[in-house]
Tab-separated table of C-alpha atoms in Angstrom:
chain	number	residue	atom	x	y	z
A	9	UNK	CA	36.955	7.906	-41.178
A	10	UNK	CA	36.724	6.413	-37.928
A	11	UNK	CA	33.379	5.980	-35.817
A	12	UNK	CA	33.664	5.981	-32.300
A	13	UNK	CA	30.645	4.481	-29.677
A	14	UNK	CA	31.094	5.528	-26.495
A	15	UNK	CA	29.558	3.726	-23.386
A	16	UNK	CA	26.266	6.047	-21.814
A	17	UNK	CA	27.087	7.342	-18.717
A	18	UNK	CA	23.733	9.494	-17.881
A	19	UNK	CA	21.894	7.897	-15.412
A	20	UNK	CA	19.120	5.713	-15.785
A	21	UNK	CA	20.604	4.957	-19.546
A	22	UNK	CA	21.045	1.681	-20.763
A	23	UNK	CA	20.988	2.135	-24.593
A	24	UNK	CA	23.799	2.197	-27.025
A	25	UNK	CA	24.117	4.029	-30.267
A	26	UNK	CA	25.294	1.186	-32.204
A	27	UNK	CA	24.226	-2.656	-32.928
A	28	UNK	CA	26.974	-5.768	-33.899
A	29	UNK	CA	24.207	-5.343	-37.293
A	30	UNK	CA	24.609	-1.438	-37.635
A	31	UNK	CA	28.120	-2.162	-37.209
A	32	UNK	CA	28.425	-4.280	-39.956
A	33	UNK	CA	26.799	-2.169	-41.904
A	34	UNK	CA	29.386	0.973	-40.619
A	35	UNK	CA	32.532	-1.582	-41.917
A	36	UNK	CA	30.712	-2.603	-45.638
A	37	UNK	CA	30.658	1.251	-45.924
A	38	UNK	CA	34.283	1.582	-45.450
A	39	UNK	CA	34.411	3.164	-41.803
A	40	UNK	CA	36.635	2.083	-38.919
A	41	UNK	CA	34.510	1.205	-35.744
A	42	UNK	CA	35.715	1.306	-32.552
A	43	UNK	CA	32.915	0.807	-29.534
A	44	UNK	CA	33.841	1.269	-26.361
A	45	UNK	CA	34.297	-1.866	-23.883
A	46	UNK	CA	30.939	-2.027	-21.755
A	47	UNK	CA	29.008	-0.322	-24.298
A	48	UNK	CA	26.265	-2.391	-24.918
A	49	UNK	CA	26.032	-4.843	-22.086
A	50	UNK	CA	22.780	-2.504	-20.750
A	51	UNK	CA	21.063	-3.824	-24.019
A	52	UNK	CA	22.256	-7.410	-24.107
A	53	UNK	CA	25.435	-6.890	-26.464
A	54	UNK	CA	28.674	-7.823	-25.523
A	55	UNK	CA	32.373	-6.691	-26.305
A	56	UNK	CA	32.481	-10.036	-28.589
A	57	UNK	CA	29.285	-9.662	-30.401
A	58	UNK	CA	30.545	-6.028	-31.264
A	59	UNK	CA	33.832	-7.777	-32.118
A	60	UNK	CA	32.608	-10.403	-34.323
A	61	UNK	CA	31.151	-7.955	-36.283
A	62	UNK	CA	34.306	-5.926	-37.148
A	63	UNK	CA	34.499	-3.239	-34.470
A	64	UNK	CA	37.488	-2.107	-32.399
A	65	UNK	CA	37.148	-2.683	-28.113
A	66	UNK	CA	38.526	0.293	-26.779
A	67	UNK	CA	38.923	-0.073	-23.027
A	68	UNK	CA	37.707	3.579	-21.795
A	69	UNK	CA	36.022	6.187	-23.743
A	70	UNK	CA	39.609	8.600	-23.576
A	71	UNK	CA	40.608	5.707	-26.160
A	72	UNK	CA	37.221	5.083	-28.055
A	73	UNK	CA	37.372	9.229	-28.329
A	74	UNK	CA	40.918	9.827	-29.269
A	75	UNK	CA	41.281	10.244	-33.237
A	76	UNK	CA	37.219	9.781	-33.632
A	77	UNK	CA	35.918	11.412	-36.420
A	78	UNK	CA	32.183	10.720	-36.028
A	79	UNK	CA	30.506	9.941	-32.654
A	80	UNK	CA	27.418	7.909	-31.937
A	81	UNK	CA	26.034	8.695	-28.651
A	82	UNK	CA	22.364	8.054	-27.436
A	83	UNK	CA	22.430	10.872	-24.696
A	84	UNK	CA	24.547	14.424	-25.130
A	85	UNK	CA	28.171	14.061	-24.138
A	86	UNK	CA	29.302	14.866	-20.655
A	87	UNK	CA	30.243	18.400	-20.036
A	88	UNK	CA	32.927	19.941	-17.197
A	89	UNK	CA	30.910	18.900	-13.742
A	90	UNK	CA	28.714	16.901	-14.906
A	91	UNK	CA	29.909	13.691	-14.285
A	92	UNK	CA	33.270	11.816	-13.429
A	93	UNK	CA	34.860	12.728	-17.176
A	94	UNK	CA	34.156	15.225	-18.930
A	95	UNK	CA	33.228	13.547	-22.580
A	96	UNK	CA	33.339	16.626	-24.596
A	97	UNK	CA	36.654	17.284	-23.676
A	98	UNK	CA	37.773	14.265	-25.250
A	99	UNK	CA	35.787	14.692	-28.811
A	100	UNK	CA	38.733	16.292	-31.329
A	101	UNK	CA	37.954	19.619	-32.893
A	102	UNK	CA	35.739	19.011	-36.309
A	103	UNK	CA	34.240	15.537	-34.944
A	104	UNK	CA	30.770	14.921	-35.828
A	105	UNK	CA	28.592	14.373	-33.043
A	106	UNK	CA	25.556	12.508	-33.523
A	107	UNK	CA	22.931	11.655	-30.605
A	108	UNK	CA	19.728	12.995	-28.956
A	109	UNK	CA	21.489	16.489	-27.672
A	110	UNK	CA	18.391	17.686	-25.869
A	111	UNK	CA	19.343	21.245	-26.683
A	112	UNK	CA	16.453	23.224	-25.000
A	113	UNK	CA	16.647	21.774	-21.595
A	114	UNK	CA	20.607	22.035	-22.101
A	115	UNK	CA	21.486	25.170	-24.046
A	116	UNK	CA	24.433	25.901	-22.502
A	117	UNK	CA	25.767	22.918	-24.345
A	118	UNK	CA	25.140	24.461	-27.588
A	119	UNK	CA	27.729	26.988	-27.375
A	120	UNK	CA	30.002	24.330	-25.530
A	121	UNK	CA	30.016	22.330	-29.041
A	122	UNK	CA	30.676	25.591	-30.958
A	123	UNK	CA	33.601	26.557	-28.530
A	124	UNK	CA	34.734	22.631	-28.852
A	125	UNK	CA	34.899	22.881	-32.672
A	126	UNK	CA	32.338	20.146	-32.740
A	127	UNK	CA	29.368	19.638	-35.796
A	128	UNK	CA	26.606	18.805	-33.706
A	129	UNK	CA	23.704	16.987	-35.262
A	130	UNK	CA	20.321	16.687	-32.882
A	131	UNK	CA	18.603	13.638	-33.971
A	132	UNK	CA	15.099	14.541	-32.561
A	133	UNK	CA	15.123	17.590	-34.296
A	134	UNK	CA	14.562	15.643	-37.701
A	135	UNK	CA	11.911	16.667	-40.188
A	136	UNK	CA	8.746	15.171	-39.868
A	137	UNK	CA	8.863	14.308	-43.921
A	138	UNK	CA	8.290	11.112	-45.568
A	139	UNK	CA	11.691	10.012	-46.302
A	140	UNK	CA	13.222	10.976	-43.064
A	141	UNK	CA	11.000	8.811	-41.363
A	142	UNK	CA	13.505	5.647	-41.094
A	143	UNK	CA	15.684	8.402	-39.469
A	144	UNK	CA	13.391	9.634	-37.034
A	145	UNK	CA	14.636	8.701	-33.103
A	146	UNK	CA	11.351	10.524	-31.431
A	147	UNK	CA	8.915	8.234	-33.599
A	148	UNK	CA	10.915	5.530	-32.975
A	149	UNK	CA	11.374	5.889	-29.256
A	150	UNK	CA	8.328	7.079	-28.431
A	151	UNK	CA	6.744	4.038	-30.030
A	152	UNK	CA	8.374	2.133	-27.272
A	153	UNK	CA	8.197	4.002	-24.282
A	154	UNK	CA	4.048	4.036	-25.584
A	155	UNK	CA	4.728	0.229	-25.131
A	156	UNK	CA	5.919	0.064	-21.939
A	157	UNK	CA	3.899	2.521	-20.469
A	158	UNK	CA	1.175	0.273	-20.444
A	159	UNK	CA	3.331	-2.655	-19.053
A	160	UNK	CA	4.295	-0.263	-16.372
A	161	UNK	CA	0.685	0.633	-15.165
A	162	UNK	CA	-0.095	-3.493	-15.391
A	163	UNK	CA	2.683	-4.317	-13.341
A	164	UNK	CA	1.327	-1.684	-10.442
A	165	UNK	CA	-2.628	-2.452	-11.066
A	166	UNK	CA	-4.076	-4.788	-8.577
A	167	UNK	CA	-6.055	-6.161	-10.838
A	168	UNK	CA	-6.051	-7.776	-14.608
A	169	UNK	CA	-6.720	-6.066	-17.622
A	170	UNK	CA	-8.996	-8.458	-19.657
A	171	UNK	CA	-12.920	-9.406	-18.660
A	172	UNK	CA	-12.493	-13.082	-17.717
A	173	UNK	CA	-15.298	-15.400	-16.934
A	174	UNK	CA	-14.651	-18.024	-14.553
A	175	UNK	CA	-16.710	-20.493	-12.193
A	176	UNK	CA	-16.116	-18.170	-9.405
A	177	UNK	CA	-17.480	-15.191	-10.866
A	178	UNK	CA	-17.023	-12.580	-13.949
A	179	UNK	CA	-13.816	-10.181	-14.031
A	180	UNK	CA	-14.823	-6.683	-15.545
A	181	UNK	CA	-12.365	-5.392	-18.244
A	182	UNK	CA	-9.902	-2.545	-16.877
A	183	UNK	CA	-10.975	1.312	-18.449
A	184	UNK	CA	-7.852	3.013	-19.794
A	185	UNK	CA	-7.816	6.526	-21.204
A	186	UNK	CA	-5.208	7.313	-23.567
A	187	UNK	CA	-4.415	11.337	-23.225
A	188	UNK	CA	-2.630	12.633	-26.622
A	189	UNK	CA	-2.615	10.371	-29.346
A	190	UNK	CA	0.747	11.178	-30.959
A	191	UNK	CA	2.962	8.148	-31.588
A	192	UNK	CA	3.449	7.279	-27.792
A	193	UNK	CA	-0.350	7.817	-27.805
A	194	UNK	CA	-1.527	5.074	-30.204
A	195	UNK	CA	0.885	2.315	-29.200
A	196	UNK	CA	-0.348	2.579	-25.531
A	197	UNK	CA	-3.852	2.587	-27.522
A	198	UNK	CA	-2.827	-0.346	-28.984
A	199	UNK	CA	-1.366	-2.326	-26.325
A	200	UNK	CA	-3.893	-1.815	-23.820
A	201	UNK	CA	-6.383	-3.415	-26.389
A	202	UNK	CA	-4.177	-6.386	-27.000
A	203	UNK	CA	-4.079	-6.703	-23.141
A	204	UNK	CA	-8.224	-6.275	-23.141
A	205	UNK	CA	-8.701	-3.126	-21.872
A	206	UNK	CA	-11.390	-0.985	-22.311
A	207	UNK	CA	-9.621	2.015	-24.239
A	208	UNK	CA	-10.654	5.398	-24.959
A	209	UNK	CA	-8.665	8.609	-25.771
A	210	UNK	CA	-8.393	12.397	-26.457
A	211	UNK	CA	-6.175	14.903	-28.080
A	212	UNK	CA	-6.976	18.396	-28.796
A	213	UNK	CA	-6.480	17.339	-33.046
A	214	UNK	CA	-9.656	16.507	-34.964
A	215	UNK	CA	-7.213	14.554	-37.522
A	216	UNK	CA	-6.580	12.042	-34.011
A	217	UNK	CA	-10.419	11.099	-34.062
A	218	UNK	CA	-10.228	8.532	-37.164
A	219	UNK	CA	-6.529	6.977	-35.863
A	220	UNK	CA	-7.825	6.013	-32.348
A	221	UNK	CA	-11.244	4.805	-33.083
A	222	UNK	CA	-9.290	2.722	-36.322
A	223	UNK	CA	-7.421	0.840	-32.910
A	224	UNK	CA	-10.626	-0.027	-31.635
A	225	UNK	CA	-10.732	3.109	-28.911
A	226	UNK	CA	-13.343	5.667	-28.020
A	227	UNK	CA	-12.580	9.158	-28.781
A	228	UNK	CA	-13.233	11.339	-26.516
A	229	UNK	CA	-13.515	15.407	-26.748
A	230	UNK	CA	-16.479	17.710	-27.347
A	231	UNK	CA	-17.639	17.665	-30.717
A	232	UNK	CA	-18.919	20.483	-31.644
A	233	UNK	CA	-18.065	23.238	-34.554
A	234	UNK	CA	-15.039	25.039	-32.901
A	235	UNK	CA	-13.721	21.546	-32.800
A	236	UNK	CA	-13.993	20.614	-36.290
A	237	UNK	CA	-11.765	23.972	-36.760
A	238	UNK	CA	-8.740	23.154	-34.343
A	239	UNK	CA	-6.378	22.175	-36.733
A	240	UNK	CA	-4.305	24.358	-38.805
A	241	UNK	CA	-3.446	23.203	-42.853
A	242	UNK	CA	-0.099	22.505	-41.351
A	243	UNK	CA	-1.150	20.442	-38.896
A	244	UNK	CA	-0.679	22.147	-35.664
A	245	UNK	CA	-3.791	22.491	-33.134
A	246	UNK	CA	-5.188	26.173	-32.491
A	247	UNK	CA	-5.628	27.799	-29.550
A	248	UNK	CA	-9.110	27.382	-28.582
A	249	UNK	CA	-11.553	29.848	-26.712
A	250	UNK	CA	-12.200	29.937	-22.883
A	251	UNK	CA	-15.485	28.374	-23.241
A	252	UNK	CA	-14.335	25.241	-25.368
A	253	UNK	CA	-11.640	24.806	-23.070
A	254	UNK	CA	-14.277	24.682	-19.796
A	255	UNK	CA	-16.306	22.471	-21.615
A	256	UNK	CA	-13.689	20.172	-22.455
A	257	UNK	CA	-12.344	19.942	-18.830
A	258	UNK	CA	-15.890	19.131	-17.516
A	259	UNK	CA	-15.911	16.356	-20.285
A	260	UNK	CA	-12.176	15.152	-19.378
A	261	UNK	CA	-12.856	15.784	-15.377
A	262	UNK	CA	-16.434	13.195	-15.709
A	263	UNK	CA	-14.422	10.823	-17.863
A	264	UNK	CA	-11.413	10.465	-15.733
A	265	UNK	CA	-13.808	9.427	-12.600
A	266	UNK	CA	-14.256	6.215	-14.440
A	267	UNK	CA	-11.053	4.596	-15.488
A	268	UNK	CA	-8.670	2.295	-14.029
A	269	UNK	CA	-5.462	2.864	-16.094
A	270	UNK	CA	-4.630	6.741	-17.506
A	271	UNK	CA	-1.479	7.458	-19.429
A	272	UNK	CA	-0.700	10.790	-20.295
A	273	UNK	CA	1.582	11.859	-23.159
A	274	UNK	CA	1.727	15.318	-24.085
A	275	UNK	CA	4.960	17.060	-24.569
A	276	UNK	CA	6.152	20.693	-26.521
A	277	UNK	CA	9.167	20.605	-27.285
A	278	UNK	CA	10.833	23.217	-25.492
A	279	UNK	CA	8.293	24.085	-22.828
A	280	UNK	CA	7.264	22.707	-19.310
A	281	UNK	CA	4.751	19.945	-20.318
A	282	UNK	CA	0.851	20.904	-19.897
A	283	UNK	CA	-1.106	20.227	-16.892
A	284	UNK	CA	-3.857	17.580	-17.820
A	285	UNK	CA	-4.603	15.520	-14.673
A	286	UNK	CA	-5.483	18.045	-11.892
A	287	UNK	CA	-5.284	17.647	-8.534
A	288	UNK	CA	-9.008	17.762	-7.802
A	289	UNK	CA	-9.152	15.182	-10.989
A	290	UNK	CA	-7.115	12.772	-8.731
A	291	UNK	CA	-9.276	12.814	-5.673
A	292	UNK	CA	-12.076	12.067	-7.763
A	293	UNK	CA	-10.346	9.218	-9.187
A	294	UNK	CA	-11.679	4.898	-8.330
A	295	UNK	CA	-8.853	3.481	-5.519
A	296	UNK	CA	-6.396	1.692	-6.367
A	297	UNK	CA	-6.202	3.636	-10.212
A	298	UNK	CA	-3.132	3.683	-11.747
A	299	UNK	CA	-1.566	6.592	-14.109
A	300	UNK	CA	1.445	6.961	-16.138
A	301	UNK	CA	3.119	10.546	-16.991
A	302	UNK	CA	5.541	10.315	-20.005
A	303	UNK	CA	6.390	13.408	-19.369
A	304	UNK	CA	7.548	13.550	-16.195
A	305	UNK	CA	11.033	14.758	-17.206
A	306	UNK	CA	9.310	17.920	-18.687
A	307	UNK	CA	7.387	18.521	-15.464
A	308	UNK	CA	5.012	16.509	-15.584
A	309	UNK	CA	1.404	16.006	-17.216
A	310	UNK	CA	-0.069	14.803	-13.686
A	311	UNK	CA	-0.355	17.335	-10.842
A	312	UNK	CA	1.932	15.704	-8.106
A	313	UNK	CA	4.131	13.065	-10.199
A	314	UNK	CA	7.539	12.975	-9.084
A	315	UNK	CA	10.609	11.456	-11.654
A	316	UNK	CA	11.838	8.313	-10.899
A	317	UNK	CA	9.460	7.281	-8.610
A	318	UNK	CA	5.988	5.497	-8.210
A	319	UNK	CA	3.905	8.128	-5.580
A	320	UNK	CA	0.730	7.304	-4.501
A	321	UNK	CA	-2.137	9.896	-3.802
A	322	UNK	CA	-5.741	9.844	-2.963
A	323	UNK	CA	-5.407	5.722	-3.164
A	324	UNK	CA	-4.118	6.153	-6.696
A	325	UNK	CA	-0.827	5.232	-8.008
A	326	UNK	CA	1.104	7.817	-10.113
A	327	UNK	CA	4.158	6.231	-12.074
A	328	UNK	CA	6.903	8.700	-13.013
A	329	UNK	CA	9.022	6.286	-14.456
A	330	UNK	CA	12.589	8.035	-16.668
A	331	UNK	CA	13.754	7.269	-19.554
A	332	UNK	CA	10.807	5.073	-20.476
A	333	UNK	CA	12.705	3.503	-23.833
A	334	UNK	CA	15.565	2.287	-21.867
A	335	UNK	CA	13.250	0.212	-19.772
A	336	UNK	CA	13.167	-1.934	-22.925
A	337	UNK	CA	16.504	-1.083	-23.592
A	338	UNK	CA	17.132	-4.129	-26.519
A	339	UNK	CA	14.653	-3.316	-28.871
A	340	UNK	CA	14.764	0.628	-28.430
A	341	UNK	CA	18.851	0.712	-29.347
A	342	UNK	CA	18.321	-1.368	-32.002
A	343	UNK	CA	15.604	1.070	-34.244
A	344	UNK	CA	17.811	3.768	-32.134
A	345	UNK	CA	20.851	2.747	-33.995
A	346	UNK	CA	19.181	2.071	-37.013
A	347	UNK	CA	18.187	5.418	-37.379
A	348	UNK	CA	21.732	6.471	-37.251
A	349	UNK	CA	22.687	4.304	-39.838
A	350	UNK	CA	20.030	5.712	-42.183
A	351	UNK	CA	20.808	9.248	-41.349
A	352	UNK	CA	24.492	8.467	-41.934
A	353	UNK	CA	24.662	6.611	-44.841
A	354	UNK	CA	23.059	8.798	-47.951
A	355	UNK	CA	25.822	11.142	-46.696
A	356	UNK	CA	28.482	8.788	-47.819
A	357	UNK	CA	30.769	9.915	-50.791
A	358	UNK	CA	30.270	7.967	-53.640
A	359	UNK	CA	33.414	8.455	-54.477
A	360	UNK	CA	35.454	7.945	-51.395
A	361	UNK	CA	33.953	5.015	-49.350
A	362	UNK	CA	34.693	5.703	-45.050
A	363	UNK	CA	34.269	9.364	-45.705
A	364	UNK	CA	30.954	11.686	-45.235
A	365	UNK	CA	29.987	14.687	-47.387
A	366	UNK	CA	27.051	16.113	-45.604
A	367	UNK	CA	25.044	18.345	-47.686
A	368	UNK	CA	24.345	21.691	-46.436
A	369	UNK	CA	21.085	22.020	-48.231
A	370	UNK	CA	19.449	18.519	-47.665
A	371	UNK	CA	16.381	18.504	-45.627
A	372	UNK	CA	17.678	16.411	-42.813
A	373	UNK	CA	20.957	18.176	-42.849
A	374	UNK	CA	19.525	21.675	-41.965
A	375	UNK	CA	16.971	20.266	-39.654
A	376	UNK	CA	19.474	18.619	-37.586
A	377	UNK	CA	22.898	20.494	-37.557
A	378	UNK	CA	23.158	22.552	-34.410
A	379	UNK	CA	26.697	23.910	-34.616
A	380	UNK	CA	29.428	23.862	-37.305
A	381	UNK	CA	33.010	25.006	-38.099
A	382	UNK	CA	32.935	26.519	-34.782
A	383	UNK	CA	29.541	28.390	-35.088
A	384	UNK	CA	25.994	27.414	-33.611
A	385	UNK	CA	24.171	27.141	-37.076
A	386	UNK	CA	20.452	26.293	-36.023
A	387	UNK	CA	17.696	28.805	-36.356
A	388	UNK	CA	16.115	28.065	-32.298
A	389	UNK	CA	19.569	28.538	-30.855
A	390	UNK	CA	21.621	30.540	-33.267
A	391	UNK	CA	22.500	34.371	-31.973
A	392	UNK	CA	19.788	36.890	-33.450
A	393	UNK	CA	21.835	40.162	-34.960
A	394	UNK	CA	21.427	43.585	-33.085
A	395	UNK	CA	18.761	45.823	-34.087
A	396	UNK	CA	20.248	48.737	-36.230
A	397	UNK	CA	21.618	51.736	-34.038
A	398	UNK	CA	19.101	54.547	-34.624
A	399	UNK	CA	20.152	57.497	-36.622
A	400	UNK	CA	20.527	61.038	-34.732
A	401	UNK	CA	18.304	63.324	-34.818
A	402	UNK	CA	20.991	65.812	-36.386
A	403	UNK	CA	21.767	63.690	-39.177
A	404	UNK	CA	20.661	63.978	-42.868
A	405	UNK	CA	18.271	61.605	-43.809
A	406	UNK	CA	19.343	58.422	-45.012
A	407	UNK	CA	18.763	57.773	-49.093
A	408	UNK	CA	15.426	54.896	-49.022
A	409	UNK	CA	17.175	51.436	-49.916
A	410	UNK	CA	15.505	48.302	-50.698
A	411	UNK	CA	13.670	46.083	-48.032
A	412	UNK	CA	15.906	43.837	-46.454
A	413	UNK	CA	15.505	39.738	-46.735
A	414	UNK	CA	15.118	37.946	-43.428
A	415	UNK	CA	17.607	38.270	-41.200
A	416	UNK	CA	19.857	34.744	-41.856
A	417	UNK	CA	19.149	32.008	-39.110
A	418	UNK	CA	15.969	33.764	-38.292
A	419	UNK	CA	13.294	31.135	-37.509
A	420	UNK	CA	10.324	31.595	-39.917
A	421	UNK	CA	6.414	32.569	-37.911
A	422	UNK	CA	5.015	29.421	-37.085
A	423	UNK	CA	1.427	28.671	-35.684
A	424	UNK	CA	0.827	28.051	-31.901
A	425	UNK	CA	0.712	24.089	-31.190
């Protein structure tokens, strides 16, 4: 089978889906690589490091594409209007596409892969179990963009992070407040203490409590017995009552007067991202503070943050920064494309090296696959059947039958996050 690797032509993406390593790797397994020419310069790779490790240069993606039997993309293909090419067009019918697909802010493309004949696997849509971890783009990304978060908000401070002590006179430590301690969360946690910050943060998940104080961080959220109950046995945070929620926004509102540095990272996936910063939160905010929203993209976690661009209100600084893992482009396509690999290669036939056999039943496999054979397969996006027509009022009634089973492709209850 032959993988193809396609230059990104989204904007503000400088990542690649494949690595002169990962390619090595793609050959020992028995593939054919071909990457196309350009495709990796954004992260530092050129044509002949991706030749030197066995891979094809194709010079445009209409001859990467043509005869492709598995794709490695970073960002969703190119549909009709989108752009100068249209990418799908150029995927064969039965390809395997493989990539972040960002389905629910891009449904429409869904169908599109259906219609195209395409299997469509969403990489961020990957179990969150133990040994799909190594596969696992949004832990490995968001790590990352965590990262550079805090580099961002250093690079637009005025001042340093670190107390120093000098001749001339003491510099205070910088106050950073970490808001949602998922992955992003605790790397910014992290980093902000290597950089000698004064770090505290807050999630609405009691489990969060032990992680950020084990970084050295000050939790912060009101502690009291509604609080201890917020999780769910599955993990997900309950909805809490009116008078928690007032309580914790006082708490929040008289913490966020303080700091210097706030980074917000709270996204659902699916949903416009939550409101945490406020606008009466900003005015109340020290000049010359500097915040970060990850989720900008989503809409936005500060009241007033604009993607792609660095606004200031109130004397404080609001970075909207996109695409926050390409800004460290190098290291994020290389654990990018090493997830692919790992997704990829249990999937290889034992028996007939080059060629996949995905396994309908595996874990990963049903997590992931978003259309196949020509039919939109996953349980968020696949069509719901038609209630039964109800029987007229004339007619004799119907013999009792046995209870139905669920409806197939009907996503099971799950608990409000």
């Amino acid at each position: 089978m032959r993988i193809a690797i396609p230059r990104e032509r989204r904007a503000h993406e400088l990542r690649v889906a494949a690595t002169p390593d990962t390619v090595k790797k793609y050959k020992g397994l028995g593939f054919d690589v071909v990457v196309e020419s350009g495709a990796g310069l954004g992260s530092a790779l050129t044509d002949d490091a991706f030749a030197a490790a066995g891979a094809e240069i194709a010079p445009d993606a209409a001859t990467a594409l043509r005869g492709a039997d598995i794709v490695l993309k970073v960002q969703r293909p190119l549909l009709a209007g989108e752009g100068q090419i249209d990418e799908l067009a150029l995927l064969k019918r039965g390809a395997v596409l493989v990539s972040g697909l960002n389905p629910y802010q891009a449904p429409e493309s869904v169908t599109a892969y259906a219609a195209a004949g395409i299997d469509a696997f969403a990489m961020e849509f990957m179990p969150r179990i133990t040994r799909a971890q190594s596969m696992d783009i949004l832990s490995s990304q968001s790590n990352l963009a965590g990262y550079r978060a805090v580099i961002e908000a250093a690079a637009e401070f005025g001042r340093a992070f670190p107390m120093m002590m000098t001749a001339a006179g003491t510099v205070p430590p910088a106050r950073a407040l970490i808001m949602g301690a998922g992955v992003a969360g605790l790397q910014a946690i992290a980093t902000a203490r290597r950089l000698g910050a004064m770090v505290s943060a807050t999630d609405v998940r009691p489990a969060t409590k032990e992680q950020v104080e084990s970084l050295g961080a000050t939790f912060v959220a009101v502690m009291d017995e509604e609080f201890q109950q917020a999780q769910t046995a599955g993990g997900y945070a309950k909805e809490m009552s009116a008078e928690y929620k007032a309580k914790q926004a006082a708490l929040i509102a008289e913490t966020i007067r303080k700091q210097d540095i706030v980074i917000t990272t709270a996204l659902i996936p699916g949903r416009k991202a939550p409101v945490l910063v406020s606008d009466e939160m900003l005015r109340s905010m020290k000049q010359g503070a500097v915040l970060v929203d990850l989720a900008v993209e989503q809409g936005g976690n500060v009241e007033g943050s604009v993607p792609g661009e660095v606004v200031e209100k109130y004397g404080v600084k609001i970075v909207g920064r996109i695409n926050m893992p390409s800004r460290i482009a190098v290291d994020a396509s290389a654990l990018y494309a090493k997830n692919l690999l790992n997704f990829l290669t249990p999937f290889v036939a034992k028996d007939s090296p080059g060629t996949l056999a995905f396994n309908g039943e595996d874990e990963v496999v049903k997590g992931t696959a978003l259309t196949r054979g020509g039919a939109v397969v996953h349980s968020a996006f696949a069509p719901k059947e038609a209630p039964a027509a109800p029987v007229a009022a004339a007619a004799p009634p119907a013999p009792p039958v046995p209870a139905a089973s669920p409806v197939p492709g009907e996503p099971p209850a799950t608990p409000t996050v």
